[in-house]
Protein backbone atom coordinates (compact mmCIF):
# COMPACT_ATOMS: atom_id res chain seq x y z
CA MET A 1 84.97 98.87 118.69
CA GLY A 2 84.01 98.50 114.98
CA TYR A 3 83.89 95.37 112.43
CA ARG A 4 84.35 96.27 108.68
CA ILE A 5 84.59 94.07 105.90
CA LYS A 6 87.44 93.88 103.28
CA ARG A 7 88.64 91.29 100.57
CA VAL A 8 91.62 89.93 101.11
CA TYR A 9 92.81 90.82 97.72
CA GLU A 10 92.72 94.67 98.97
CA ALA A 11 96.01 95.67 99.92
CA PRO A 12 96.20 96.03 104.16
CA ALA A 13 95.80 99.44 105.58
CA ASP A 14 96.87 101.03 108.71
CA ASP A 15 93.27 101.53 109.62
CA ASP A 16 92.44 98.20 109.44
CA GLY A 17 92.96 97.31 112.77
CA TYR A 18 92.99 93.40 113.70
CA ARG A 19 92.86 91.53 110.44
CA VAL A 20 91.06 88.23 110.35
CA LEU A 21 90.59 85.86 107.29
CA VAL A 22 86.91 84.49 107.78
CA ASP A 23 86.75 81.81 105.10
CA ARG A 24 87.23 78.01 105.32
CA LEU A 25 89.34 77.89 102.24
CA TRP A 26 92.45 79.87 101.85
CA PRO A 27 91.83 82.65 98.71
CA ARG A 28 93.87 81.44 95.66
CA GLY A 29 96.38 83.57 94.52
CA VAL A 30 97.29 85.18 98.11
CA SER A 31 100.47 84.85 100.16
CA LYS A 32 100.36 84.51 103.66
CA GLU A 33 102.62 87.69 103.75
CA LYS A 34 100.04 89.50 101.27
CA ALA A 35 97.28 88.51 103.13
CA ASP A 36 99.06 90.27 106.52
CA LEU A 37 96.98 88.68 108.70
CA ASP A 38 96.69 88.84 112.75
CA GLU A 39 94.39 85.40 112.32
CA TRP A 40 92.88 83.09 110.18
CA ASP A 41 89.26 81.84 112.05
CA LYS A 42 87.78 78.75 110.10
CA ASP A 43 85.56 78.14 113.09
CA ILE A 44 83.55 81.06 112.55
CA ALA A 45 82.94 80.28 108.67
CA PRO A 46 80.63 79.18 106.89
CA SER A 47 80.29 75.67 106.56
CA ASP A 48 80.98 73.70 103.44
CA GLU A 49 77.33 72.57 103.34
CA LEU A 50 76.05 75.55 103.43
CA LEU A 51 78.63 77.82 101.37
CA ARG A 52 79.55 75.66 98.79
CA ARG A 53 77.11 72.91 98.15
CA TRP A 54 74.06 75.06 98.88
CA TYR A 55 74.73 78.80 98.37
CA GLY A 56 77.32 78.58 95.96
CA HIS A 57 77.19 82.64 95.94
CA ASP A 58 74.12 82.50 94.21
CA PRO A 59 72.50 86.33 94.96
CA ALA A 60 69.04 84.75 94.80
CA LYS A 61 69.74 82.96 97.73
CA PHE A 62 71.25 85.41 99.82
CA ASP A 63 68.69 86.18 102.17
CA GLU A 64 67.69 82.43 102.95
CA PHE A 65 71.82 81.72 103.25
CA ALA A 66 72.03 84.73 105.77
CA GLU A 67 69.44 83.12 107.76
CA ARG A 68 70.95 79.86 107.57
CA LEU A 69 74.31 81.21 108.65
CA ARG A 70 73.34 82.93 111.61
CA ALA A 71 71.52 79.62 112.47
CA GLU A 72 74.78 78.05 112.40
CA LEU A 73 76.66 80.82 114.15
CA ASP A 74 73.83 80.65 117.18
CA ALA A 75 74.92 76.60 117.28
CA ARG A 76 78.69 77.97 117.76
CA PRO A 77 78.66 79.45 120.55
CA ASP A 78 82.35 79.31 121.44
CA ALA A 79 83.06 80.55 118.00
CA VAL A 80 81.32 83.39 118.42
CA GLU A 81 82.49 84.04 121.71
CA HIS A 82 85.96 83.67 120.39
CA ALA A 83 85.07 86.38 117.52
CA LEU A 84 83.75 89.13 119.74
CA ALA A 85 87.21 88.86 121.51
CA TRP A 86 88.80 89.82 118.39
CA GLY A 87 88.57 93.35 119.21
CA ALA A 88 89.95 93.55 122.74
CA GLY A 89 92.42 96.50 122.37
CA HIS A 90 91.74 97.09 118.93
CA PRO A 91 89.42 99.93 117.75
CA THR A 92 88.53 98.17 114.29
CA VAL A 93 88.17 94.68 113.38
CA THR A 94 88.51 93.76 109.75
CA LEU A 95 87.01 90.82 108.51
CA LEU A 96 88.75 89.28 105.48
CA PHE A 97 86.50 87.04 102.96
CA GLY A 98 87.82 85.98 98.99
CA ALA A 99 84.63 86.17 97.26
CA HIS A 100 84.35 88.92 94.44
CA ASP A 101 81.17 90.63 95.72
CA PRO A 102 81.15 92.04 99.31
CA ALA A 103 77.02 92.47 99.38
CA THR A 104 76.33 88.79 99.35
CA ALA A 105 79.75 87.42 101.09
CA ASN A 106 79.70 85.33 104.23
CA ALA A 107 82.02 88.29 105.78
CA THR A 108 78.61 90.54 105.43
CA VAL A 109 76.53 88.45 107.52
CA LEU A 110 79.39 87.59 110.23
CA ARG A 111 79.72 91.57 110.28
CA ASP A 112 76.27 92.36 110.93
CA TYR A 113 75.86 89.44 113.06
CA LEU A 114 78.98 90.12 115.30
CA GLU A 115 77.76 93.98 115.34
CA ALA A 116 74.39 93.36 117.10
CA LYS A 117 75.68 90.51 119.43
CA SER A 118 78.41 92.90 120.63
CA SER A 119 75.87 95.54 121.06
CA GLY A 120 73.74 93.21 123.34
CA SER A 121 70.87 92.50 120.89
């Protein structure tokens, strides 16, 4: 099973597998039909305090944001366990997000975190 990331604004694809929105807020301008989600998991998203108040998608803060997000995830074992179960029966899990830049999106950190957890690291 593999994790991939994709902006929610991109069209769904047949190879997306299980599609999960991993943002706390619903993305602007996207209908629920167009998003074509299997799940919207707000519990795995970064806290409002971390994402919107501290980080604000400032690329210069990304490394520390990633560290703080991993700490938040470590403190939410039930949410992480639920996220690891998304892949049951699906070869691919696509983590959907609304941010403009995938390189500095919370979904990038989450993908790496879940891949490490699922491989036992």
